[in-house]
XYZ file of C-alpha atoms in Angstrom:
694
model
C 101.167 49.139 -7.532
C 100.586 47.601 -10.735
C 103.207 48.324 -13.037
C 103.101 44.808 -15.986
C 106.103 44.621 -18.180
C 104.469 44.254 -21.144
C 103.128 48.175 -21.033
C 106.764 49.314 -20.488
C 108.130 47.331 -23.807
C 105.229 48.133 -26.172
C 105.272 52.292 -24.461
C 109.253 52.127 -25.197
C 108.901 50.580 -28.545
C 106.682 53.722 -29.688
C 109.533 55.619 -28.431
C 111.932 54.245 -30.499
C 109.626 53.160 -33.482
C 110.252 57.730 -33.823
C 113.640 57.450 -33.773
C 113.606 55.899 -37.293
C 112.265 58.903 -38.310
C 113.449 62.271 -36.452
C 116.394 64.459 -38.495
C 118.130 66.964 -36.876
C 115.980 69.822 -37.912
C 114.790 73.778 -36.708
C 111.402 73.798 -38.737
C 108.645 75.700 -36.838
C 106.911 75.596 -39.811
C 105.002 72.595 -37.444
C 101.899 73.677 -35.364
C 103.914 75.449 -32.354
C 102.720 73.978 -28.958
C 101.943 78.003 -28.386
C 99.594 78.527 -30.861
C 96.828 80.492 -29.301
C 93.964 81.603 -32.615
C 93.688 78.212 -34.217
C 90.511 76.834 -35.464
C 89.047 73.604 -33.941
C 91.568 74.456 -31.000
C 91.715 71.897 -28.484
C 92.749 71.092 -25.188
C 91.599 67.882 -23.401
C 93.728 65.324 -25.459
C 96.540 66.971 -23.890
C 95.845 69.533 -21.486
C 97.536 72.763 -23.841
C 96.405 74.472 -26.918
C 96.178 72.281 -29.825
C 95.146 72.201 -33.346
C 92.556 69.343 -33.492
C 94.039 68.528 -37.314
C 97.599 67.870 -35.681
C 96.502 65.333 -32.893
C 98.282 62.352 -32.572
C 94.979 60.218 -30.600
C 91.453 60.114 -31.852
C 89.391 63.077 -31.795
C 86.799 65.152 -32.420
C 85.144 68.523 -31.814
C 81.458 68.964 -31.610
C 80.917 73.152 -32.871
C 78.583 75.433 -30.805
C 77.109 75.741 -34.667
C 76.267 72.076 -34.678
C 75.117 72.000 -31.917
C 72.688 75.067 -31.826
C 71.450 73.954 -36.144
C 70.680 70.526 -34.544
C 68.284 72.028 -31.739
C 69.390 70.022 -29.074
C 68.688 70.626 -25.748
C 70.600 67.975 -23.834
C 73.394 66.209 -23.800
C 72.603 62.740 -24.545
C 70.749 64.235 -27.403
C 74.136 65.065 -29.372
C 76.663 62.488 -28.159
C 74.061 59.450 -30.263
C 74.598 61.216 -33.293
C 78.644 60.950 -33.068
C 80.725 57.781 -34.898
C 81.408 54.885 -32.250
C 78.745 56.389 -29.937
C 75.353 55.719 -28.232
C 73.829 56.577 -25.206
C 71.711 53.733 -23.204
C 69.444 53.354 -20.174
C 70.590 51.889 -16.932
C 67.654 50.316 -14.792
C 67.405 53.509 -12.677
C 66.656 55.548 -15.921
C 69.281 57.519 -16.764
C 71.701 57.693 -20.025
C 74.911 56.958 -19.873
C 77.705 57.346 -23.083
C 78.440 53.655 -24.396
C 82.030 54.619 -26.063
C 84.304 51.890 -28.248
C 82.031 49.043 -26.802
C 83.268 50.107 -23.794
C 80.619 50.744 -20.680
C 79.420 53.816 -19.405
C 81.329 53.251 -16.296
C 84.801 53.751 -18.319
C 83.974 57.269 -19.431
C 85.219 60.399 -18.018
C 82.177 63.086 -18.586
C 84.252 66.692 -17.519
C 82.268 69.792 -17.563
C 85.383 72.708 -18.503
C 88.140 70.378 -17.185
C 86.554 69.424 -13.920
C 84.764 65.825 -13.692
C 81.064 65.174 -12.673
C 79.927 62.913 -10.087
C 76.483 61.017 -9.190
C 77.806 57.539 -10.395
C 74.972 56.184 -8.761
C 75.462 52.656 -10.845
C 77.753 53.331 -12.024
C 76.674 55.736 -15.050
C 76.593 58.803 -14.815
C 73.045 60.443 -16.253
C 73.949 62.674 -19.122
C 70.251 64.306 -19.693
C 71.119 66.345 -16.755
C 73.230 68.632 -18.896
C 71.795 71.348 -21.118
C 73.543 72.094 -24.212
C 72.656 76.192 -24.163
C 75.600 78.007 -22.944
C 77.673 74.804 -24.755
C 81.156 76.483 -26.809
C 82.124 72.873 -27.647
C 82.330 69.409 -27.188
C 85.701 67.489 -26.849
C 85.716 63.411 -27.333
C 88.682 61.908 -27.238
C 88.379 58.310 -27.491
C 90.972 55.237 -26.177
C 92.386 55.110 -22.292
C 93.991 58.614 -20.641
C 93.853 57.408 -17.566
C 98.201 59.282 -18.332
C 96.237 62.581 -17.468
C 92.817 62.003 -16.275
C 93.635 58.977 -13.693
C 90.321 57.515 -12.750
C 87.330 56.748 -14.694
C 89.091 57.450 -18.446
C 89.538 54.163 -19.018
C 87.729 54.158 -22.481
C 88.478 57.789 -22.968
C 86.830 61.287 -21.814
C 84.234 63.690 -23.024
C 84.972 67.272 -22.247
C 82.272 69.611 -22.090
C 83.287 73.558 -22.951
C 80.889 75.895 -21.855
C 80.906 79.667 -23.015
C 83.605 81.784 -21.306
C 82.687 85.879 -20.715
C 83.176 87.273 -24.177
C 83.868 91.606 -24.694
C 80.841 93.916 -24.388
C 77.144 92.981 -23.215
C 75.377 90.521 -24.649
C 72.358 88.103 -24.370
C 69.837 85.354 -25.624
C 66.495 84.134 -24.641
C 65.904 80.160 -25.855
C 62.594 78.537 -25.719
C 61.915 74.665 -27.307
C 58.620 73.329 -26.794
C 57.435 70.053 -28.616
C 55.738 66.294 -27.903
C 54.837 65.255 -24.401
C 54.527 68.155 -23.143
C 58.670 69.121 -23.315
C 59.521 72.215 -22.247
C 62.758 74.415 -22.505
C 64.126 77.767 -21.176
C 67.024 79.113 -20.677
C 69.024 83.052 -21.050
C 72.217 83.885 -20.864
C 73.779 87.035 -20.171
C 77.178 88.240 -20.860
C 79.419 91.390 -19.553
C 83.167 91.858 -19.827
C 85.187 95.075 -19.977
C 88.982 95.833 -18.931
C 89.613 93.396 -16.745
C 86.665 91.857 -15.641
C 84.000 89.440 -17.311
C 81.058 87.810 -15.629
C 78.444 85.909 -17.364
C 75.184 83.992 -16.476
C 72.869 80.867 -17.505
C 69.890 79.852 -16.160
C 68.184 76.785 -17.974
C 64.464 75.028 -17.009
C 63.837 71.774 -18.700
C 59.915 69.733 -18.326
C 58.369 67.282 -19.312
C 54.790 65.694 -19.158
C 57.095 62.157 -19.502
C 55.956 59.293 -21.307
C 54.244 56.017 -21.630
C 55.452 53.199 -24.203
C 53.085 50.028 -22.817
C 49.534 50.943 -22.899
C 47.068 49.757 -20.229
C 49.643 49.593 -17.244
C 48.571 52.659 -15.513
C 52.253 52.865 -15.272
C 54.813 55.478 -16.741
C 57.829 54.457 -19.215
C 59.083 58.487 -17.759
C 57.557 59.540 -14.621
C 56.447 63.949 -14.799
C 59.857 65.718 -14.043
C 61.731 69.285 -14.202
C 64.726 70.557 -13.663
C 66.741 74.112 -12.912
C 70.301 74.264 -14.066
C 71.851 77.731 -12.781
C 75.605 78.721 -14.268
C 78.018 81.423 -13.337
C 81.090 82.756 -14.604
C 83.484 85.193 -13.170
C 86.920 86.152 -15.047
C 89.480 89.200 -14.003
C 92.861 89.793 -14.855
C 94.696 91.602 -12.253
C 97.800 92.400 -14.753
C 98.488 90.822 -18.463
C 100.653 88.167 -16.410
C 97.754 86.846 -13.789
C 94.132 85.894 -13.936
C 91.745 84.518 -13.031
C 88.500 82.456 -13.409
C 85.782 81.676 -10.958
C 82.612 79.575 -12.105
C 79.659 78.034 -10.319
C 76.937 75.449 -11.377
C 73.978 74.518 -9.636
C 71.417 71.655 -10.931
C 67.815 70.567 -9.183
C 65.567 68.288 -10.226
C 61.915 67.486 -9.243
C 60.501 63.987 -10.362
C 57.531 61.977 -9.217
C 57.375 58.450 -9.066
C 55.339 56.001 -9.685
C 56.483 52.715 -9.355
C 53.452 50.464 -9.442
C 50.181 50.182 -8.898
C 50.139 50.724 -5.495
C 53.369 52.780 -4.567
C 54.279 55.986 -5.617
C 56.648 58.784 -4.267
C 59.065 61.582 -5.602
C 62.719 61.632 -6.454
C 64.473 64.588 -6.369
C 68.413 65.490 -6.872
C 70.158 68.450 -6.267
C 73.861 68.994 -7.442
C 76.619 71.542 -6.971
C 80.095 72.792 -8.038
C 82.496 75.174 -8.127
C 85.953 76.434 -9.941
C 88.533 77.623 -9.011
C 91.426 78.791 -10.849
C 94.563 81.019 -10.992
C 96.394 81.437 -14.309
C 99.766 82.835 -13.718
C 102.499 83.714 -16.972
C 106.071 83.105 -15.465
C 107.510 84.449 -18.346
C 107.877 83.336 -22.055
C 108.279 79.591 -21.181
C 106.813 79.516 -17.975
C 103.137 79.290 -17.192
C 101.201 77.652 -14.278
C 97.798 77.396 -13.200
C 96.766 76.524 -9.040
C 93.188 75.032 -9.671
C 90.339 73.975 -7.321
C 87.429 71.859 -7.553
C 84.632 71.004 -5.276
C 81.168 69.221 -5.782
C 78.556 67.306 -3.859
C 75.420 65.392 -5.295
C 72.251 64.536 -3.532
C 69.802 62.371 -4.371
C 66.526 61.291 -2.315
C 63.859 59.309 -3.390
C 60.700 57.652 -0.966
C 57.754 55.522 -2.401
C 54.406 54.956 -0.147
C 51.593 52.685 -0.278
C 48.076 54.142 -1.183
C 47.435 54.854 2.917
C 49.939 57.380 2.614
C 52.865 54.852 4.988
C 56.228 55.217 3.875
C 57.326 52.207 1.307
C 60.831 52.817 1.285
C 63.418 55.537 1.395
C 66.665 55.813 -0.494
C 69.085 58.475 -0.574
C 72.815 59.095 -1.833
C 74.844 62.318 -1.149
C 78.108 62.203 -2.454
C 81.045 64.676 -2.018
C 84.355 65.704 -4.073
C 87.217 68.478 -3.867
C 90.693 68.334 -5.401
C 93.060 71.224 -5.443
C 95.762 70.454 -8.517
C 98.716 72.620 -9.846
C 100.216 72.460 -12.941
C 103.414 73.969 -14.655
C 103.591 73.781 -18.744
C 107.023 74.984 -20.281
C 107.652 75.049 -23.850
C 111.385 74.748 -24.288
C 111.279 76.122 -27.522
C 108.746 75.994 -30.801
C 108.435 72.473 -31.114
C 109.267 70.806 -27.848
C 106.931 71.504 -24.402
C 106.345 69.463 -20.711
C 103.323 69.716 -18.862
C 103.437 68.123 -15.630
C 100.563 68.532 -12.519
C 100.252 67.266 -8.641
C 96.957 66.951 -6.988
C 94.978 65.027 -4.645
C 91.004 63.904 -4.910
C 88.948 63.356 -1.675
C 86.156 62.014 -2.185
C 83.145 60.483 0.173
C 79.760 59.290 0.371
C 77.078 58.537 2.428
C 74.292 56.136 0.972
C 71.239 53.752 1.543
C 72.333 49.935 2.383
C 76.106 50.787 2.657
C 77.789 48.805 5.744
C 79.470 52.703 6.478
C 80.017 56.294 4.473
C 83.276 55.263 2.611
C 86.201 58.702 2.488
C 88.736 57.952 -0.819
C 91.878 60.058 -0.596
C 93.909 59.346 -3.751
C 97.287 61.757 -4.407
C 98.622 61.630 -8.472
C 101.195 63.097 -10.250
C 101.204 63.488 -14.359
C 103.867 64.220 -16.687
C 103.636 65.410 -20.463
C 106.080 65.440 -23.148
C 104.597 67.074 -26.299
C 107.262 67.016 -29.413
C 107.792 67.936 -32.893
C 110.873 65.891 -34.047
C 111.347 66.902 -37.407
C 108.482 68.498 -39.581
C 106.703 65.431 -40.292
C 106.446 63.724 -36.844
C 104.835 64.748 -33.522
C 105.432 62.625 -30.515
C 103.341 62.870 -27.345
C 105.056 60.874 -23.743
C 103.050 61.004 -20.993
C 102.412 59.232 -17.397
C 100.876 59.420 -14.391
C 100.830 58.052 -11.079
C 97.444 57.947 -8.617
C 97.690 56.464 -5.044
C 95.202 55.658 -2.825
C 93.686 54.694 -0.040
C 91.582 51.766 -0.808
C 92.935 49.441 -4.001
C 96.077 49.556 -5.418
C 98.257 52.130 -6.617
C 98.232 53.213 -10.636
C 101.009 53.910 -12.794
C 99.290 54.635 -15.874
C 102.171 55.626 -19.619
C 100.740 57.011 -22.407
C 102.568 57.088 -26.152
C 101.306 58.585 -29.532
C 102.950 59.438 -32.503
C 101.801 61.224 -35.823
C 103.493 61.219 -38.856
C 102.761 63.751 -41.898
C 103.943 62.038 -45.160
C 102.441 64.655 -47.409
C 99.657 67.988 -46.983
C 96.852 65.046 -48.001
C 98.255 61.932 -45.573
C 99.189 62.152 -42.141
C 99.006 57.958 -39.785
C 98.660 58.235 -35.962
C 98.874 56.481 -33.356
C 98.561 55.729 -29.540
C 98.594 52.825 -26.801
C 97.710 54.054 -23.440
C 97.204 52.400 -20.084
C 93.801 53.112 -18.308
C 92.308 52.241 -14.935
C 88.395 52.002 -13.423
C 89.055 52.054 -9.044
C 86.176 49.784 -8.040
C 83.356 52.094 -6.717
C 81.906 52.191 -3.624
C 79.031 50.433 -4.633
C 81.328 47.499 -5.418
C 82.885 47.852 -2.222
C 80.735 48.693 0.279
C 76.882 47.499 -0.918
C 74.576 46.683 1.746
C 71.267 45.827 0.324
C 68.650 43.280 0.265
C 64.986 43.334 -2.089
C 62.543 43.815 0.175
C 60.372 41.809 -2.028
C 62.310 39.414 -3.958
C 65.057 38.544 -1.334
C 67.982 38.256 -2.935
C 70.829 39.593 -1.343
C 73.874 42.447 -3.219
C 77.184 43.495 -1.156
C 80.105 45.780 -2.153
C 83.847 43.562 -1.630
C 84.464 44.694 1.713
C 81.551 44.354 3.044
C 81.339 40.462 2.226
C 82.850 39.024 5.595
C 80.898 41.069 8.017
C 77.457 40.649 6.323
C 78.127 36.835 5.455
C 77.908 36.514 9.404
C 75.433 37.885 10.396
C 72.977 36.279 7.689
C 74.424 32.837 9.388
C 73.772 34.390 12.740
C 70.008 34.667 11.352
C 69.755 31.913 10.055
C 69.169 33.253 5.936
C 72.489 31.352 4.216
C 71.464 27.624 3.419
C 74.987 27.502 1.505
C 78.097 29.426 1.412
C 80.115 29.267 -2.587
C 82.624 31.321 -2.102
C 84.847 30.795 0.904
C 85.056 34.448 2.705
C 88.706 34.413 2.964
C 88.468 35.074 -0.765
C 87.463 38.547 0.353
C 90.114 39.677 2.854
C 92.471 40.712 0.467
C 91.947 44.140 -2.485
C 89.266 43.926 -5.337
C 91.719 44.706 -7.786
C 90.840 48.421 -10.160
C 90.060 47.262 -13.603
C 92.736 48.482 -16.347
C 93.103 48.284 -20.212
C 95.514 48.656 -22.567
C 94.115 50.722 -25.433
C 95.215 50.796 -28.748
C 94.545 53.339 -31.987
C 95.596 53.642 -35.275
C 94.554 55.546 -37.830
C 94.957 57.585 -41.484
C 94.211 60.814 -41.767
C 93.445 62.085 -45.532
C 92.727 64.930 -47.101
C 91.050 63.756 -51.268
C 90.334 67.622 -52.056
C 89.541 70.753 -50.567
C 86.395 69.626 -50.093
C 86.673 66.456 -48.842
C 88.481 64.359 -45.849
C 88.295 61.286 -44.494
C 89.623 59.511 -41.147
C 90.346 55.954 -40.641
C 91.021 54.719 -37.057
C 91.368 50.790 -36.180
C 91.221 49.868 -32.078
C 91.640 47.736 -29.299
C 90.803 47.957 -25.716
C 92.002 44.940 -23.564
C 90.380 44.943 -20.631
C 92.317 42.945 -17.259
C 90.570 42.224 -14.002
C 87.302 43.217 -15.140
C 84.785 43.808 -12.124
C 81.229 41.714 -12.332
C 79.207 39.734 -10.171
C 79.157 35.924 -9.071
C 76.779 34.363 -6.413
C 78.294 33.617 -4.065
C 75.730 32.377 -1.090
C 72.401 30.435 -1.301
C 70.196 31.651 1.105
C 67.153 30.137 2.679
C 64.360 31.406 1.630
C 65.877 30.196 -2.526
C 66.977 33.250 -3.496
C 71.040 33.906 -3.413
C 73.636 36.402 -2.251
C 75.627 38.299 -5.077
C 79.006 39.913 -4.702
C 81.437 41.371 -6.902
C 85.140 39.765 -7.946
C 87.684 40.040 -10.727
C 87.365 38.478 -14.035
C 89.795 37.191 -17.282
C 90.266 39.743 -20.112
C 86.825 41.104 -21.964
C 87.758 43.272 -25.658
C 86.813 45.618 -27.895
C 88.092 46.145 -31.754
C 86.894 47.346 -34.557
C 87.223 50.260 -36.977
C 85.644 53.891 -36.999
C 85.360 56.141 -41.012
C 84.204 59.575 -40.733
C 84.316 61.350 -44.202
C 83.266 64.836 -44.283
C 82.554 67.122 -47.911
C 81.975 70.602 -47.936
C 81.802 71.563 -51.339
C 80.777 75.265 -50.432
C 79.790 77.472 -47.489
C 76.087 76.716 -48.282
C 76.613 72.977 -47.980
C 78.268 70.196 -45.050
C 77.921 66.637 -45.690
C 79.338 64.166 -42.822
C 79.479 60.096 -42.696
C 79.926 57.873 -39.737
C 80.591 54.378 -39.138
C 82.065 51.683 -36.274
C 82.545 47.958 -36.704
C 82.297 46.467 -33.571
C 84.124 43.203 -31.944
C 83.581 43.020 -27.960
C 83.972 40.049 -26.441
C 84.978 37.688 -23.326
C 88.234 35.288 -24.223
C 86.725 33.158 -21.610
C 83.728 32.606 -23.588
C 85.389 32.252 -26.564
C 87.590 29.741 -25.458
C 84.122 27.783 -24.218
C 83.028 28.099 -27.484
C 85.840 27.362 -29.377
C 86.140 23.668 -26.829
C 82.809 22.791 -28.069
C 81.995 23.401 -24.726
C 78.476 25.256 -24.996
C 74.961 23.937 -26.233
C 72.011 25.666 -27.445
C 68.266 25.087 -28.402
C 66.433 25.175 -31.511
C 63.169 25.142 -28.758
C 62.837 24.210 -25.488
C 61.165 20.548 -26.376
C 63.946 20.297 -29.901
C 67.638 18.908 -29.018
C 70.309 20.414 -27.934
C 73.315 21.070 -30.225
C 76.369 21.709 -29.958
C 77.391 25.506 -30.505
C 81.425 27.054 -32.343
C 83.706 29.657 -31.589
C 81.695 31.466 -34.938
C 78.626 31.162 -33.150
C 79.852 33.727 -30.163
C 77.805 37.477 -30.581
C 79.460 38.587 -27.343
C 78.925 41.284 -24.623
C 75.257 42.200 -24.195
C 73.893 45.427 -25.129
C 76.863 45.741 -28.241
C 76.107 46.823 -31.921
C 78.192 45.384 -34.028
C 76.942 48.121 -37.062
C 76.331 51.577 -36.042
C 76.499 54.368 -38.200
C 75.183 58.710 -38.908
C 74.524 60.708 -42.671
C 74.072 64.215 -41.689
C 73.404 67.156 -44.192
C 73.176 70.466 -43.112
C 72.273 72.932 -46.238
C 71.333 76.928 -46.050
C 69.528 78.926 -48.503
C 71.210 82.711 -47.426
C 67.853 84.821 -49.590
C 65.718 82.479 -46.941
C 68.282 83.398 -44.284
C 67.304 79.881 -43.642
C 69.456 76.906 -42.378
C 67.643 73.231 -42.917
C 69.386 69.931 -41.616
C 68.854 65.651 -41.744
C 70.315 63.596 -39.543
C 70.001 59.803 -39.572
C 71.867 57.117 -37.332
C 71.441 53.889 -37.782
C 72.056 51.108 -34.578
C 72.120 47.352 -35.653
C 70.401 44.952 -34.024
C 72.153 43.891 -29.765
C 70.760 41.147 -27.336
C 70.035 42.155 -23.491
C 70.010 38.872 -22.066
C 70.462 35.244 -22.473
C 67.556 33.476 -23.829
C 68.375 30.004 -23.792
C 70.320 29.137 -21.096
C 73.733 28.698 -21.900
C 75.302 31.924 -20.173
C 76.601 33.333 -23.373
C 74.954 35.323 -25.820
C 75.115 33.635 -28.747
C 73.586 33.757 -32.502
C 70.444 31.706 -31.080
C 69.565 33.988 -28.702
C 66.944 36.563 -29.156
C 68.332 40.146 -30.544
C 66.394 43.533 -30.494
C 66.388 44.457 -33.583
C 68.053 46.954 -35.297
C 66.335 50.585 -35.779
C 67.131 53.583 -37.117
C 66.172 57.396 -36.174
C 65.997 60.432 -38.250
C 66.418 64.344 -37.573
C 64.901 67.088 -39.275
C 65.178 70.248 -37.828
C 64.761 74.100 -40.067
C 65.474 76.853 -38.958
C 65.115 81.117 -40.533
C 66.305 84.340 -39.165
C 63.924 87.502 -39.130
C 65.886 90.794 -38.278
C 69.065 89.439 -37.441
C 68.586 88.652 -34.103
C 65.360 86.456 -34.033
C 65.491 82.477 -34.849
C 62.303 80.632 -35.327
C 63.048 76.834 -35.691
C 60.725 73.731 -36.390
C 61.494 70.338 -36.264
C 60.737 66.762 -36.135
C 63.170 64.326 -34.224
C 62.382 60.248 -34.716
C 60.437 61.582 -37.794
C 60.056 57.545 -38.338
C 58.707 57.049 -35.022
C 60.106 54.175 -33.613
C 60.216 52.739 -30.644
C 60.418 49.519 -28.495
C 58.338 48.940 -25.970
C 59.842 46.087 -24.339
C 63.672 46.845 -24.331
C 63.940 50.576 -25.210
C 63.077 53.055 -22.402
C 65.176 56.251 -24.084
C 63.693 56.271 -26.976
C 59.773 58.210 -26.642
C 58.909 58.469 -30.111
C 58.204 61.001 -32.743
C 58.771 64.287 -30.950
C 57.358 67.720 -32.812
C 58.795 71.161 -31.331
C 59.305 74.713 -32.109
C 61.670 76.906 -30.721
C 62.516 80.385 -30.497
C 65.600 82.398 -30.031
C 66.671 86.057 -29.686
C 69.848 87.069 -29.450
C 70.424 91.020 -27.331
């Protein structure tokens, strides 16, 4: 079991610091743990109902109203506009989210509190999520493994979808625009007495787009997908209620890999979620939950003559039962505890076996208002696993209210990311180039087989180094912030963060092949870190105008690389023919695909006389590097960078006869594209949108 003493010393120091502020008090004016009818209620950060403004953690909500006013149709569009978040494409074309400078694989994505699966390359493609039935999006920054376990090393994004509400109503929504994109959805809702039912159907299609002319290939090939989502609620009594949901997603896409290779790609995903809630007494509540999900992807490529060139498949299954219980000692003190087990299996192309992961877990959290001013949150979780070392994940957070305008909050937590199936069992050889990638557990048998075939020229890393277990990546996350209410119409907050990641899993060359190529595998390396600050401000002088702005400053670096630069071990050239010169510590830029600066400004304005809502939303990303272009193995100031860019979106929505809304807008008004480095920005998109309520 990994249990570093330094985490305990910091963790419990946080508890003792709070005691200096604590006083004997029974004041109940502080936000109660039992409050259920609050504005901006937040669930993900504590798994209890909490007011966003009272949380001791860095968190934010994207409301349904803001989603609707932006006219966005996919989840990645919405997240790109939030402070400190940026979607980045992987080599497979999917878009994952980067949060506080941490890769997409370190952020847990939930729908209604349960995880999405299907990380074929460590990235969960967010563009497959429709926003048509989203009630709100909850974003928790910082390690959250104390409640959610694996993959929550960097944070959690929870997509809360609409539940059945009283009455009968529905809507039809259609948006069409550039690149032959069309998004059509409908929702129906019914609830009377004890029974509630809702359904959501979405069809999204695109003709694809091409950023590079004259190459006879598309940047994104044409596709269409469908999402079906149903929910069922039933109140057996005032004390017992049930919630059941089902979601099905399917996508088909034409694939043109080269001028001679064509094929198809299909994705099929389903999940079902059952929850039975029971109130035992005024203080005790129990929740029995079962979740199941399967994600299947298949792709084939054929030659021009119809012969099969390649075929790949991906079939992942997750099952997770969980029981949790909440106990409110009084209005200012409460516990939540849970136990469960996660079962995962994966059958995939180029795997040495069809692995099965089993991981039982248990967690406990204590939430208390020690005084009128001071809220304390302490939690921990234990995860056992059949394939890697057990993990203990503590977390602590405090919020101290100085007065009605100023509040301090700070948190420290431990997060972990287990080695995924690919990093353990991959056995892939590129048929065209000839290199090989092996999962850690696959190395001994695969290298022995390659040696027997005469394909190994030289072994660089002894096979004996792969007889142990590869360690999970883990992080200590620290966030310190201040909330300041400047006036009734202006609020702001600043959050400073630091994420120290140990045992980062990276690739290295373990052998040379006789064809001149290499064999790669995975291993743990030393610490990297991301640190910086985030600033947000909101100004709402009236119900007609709302302005918000956000900024992130980020430094993301490898500590070993910093040492190499500091010791004068790194050199660069201005050109291939110029002499090499020594670099110093200030020349080290940091990790790849990270921008030093990101910012956003949003302005929403309503004209009641015309029943018109309008908004302009601007995001900025400063330069970043994708490759080492001067050959020294690091990203430094003398490498080539992707230039910074600005995206401007406009949206207008006019309501007719109460139930009809017409929307018009332009995404990427400035028509920014980067044909060489950025594949997920298509160019200017002009669209129209019609919404009908009934």
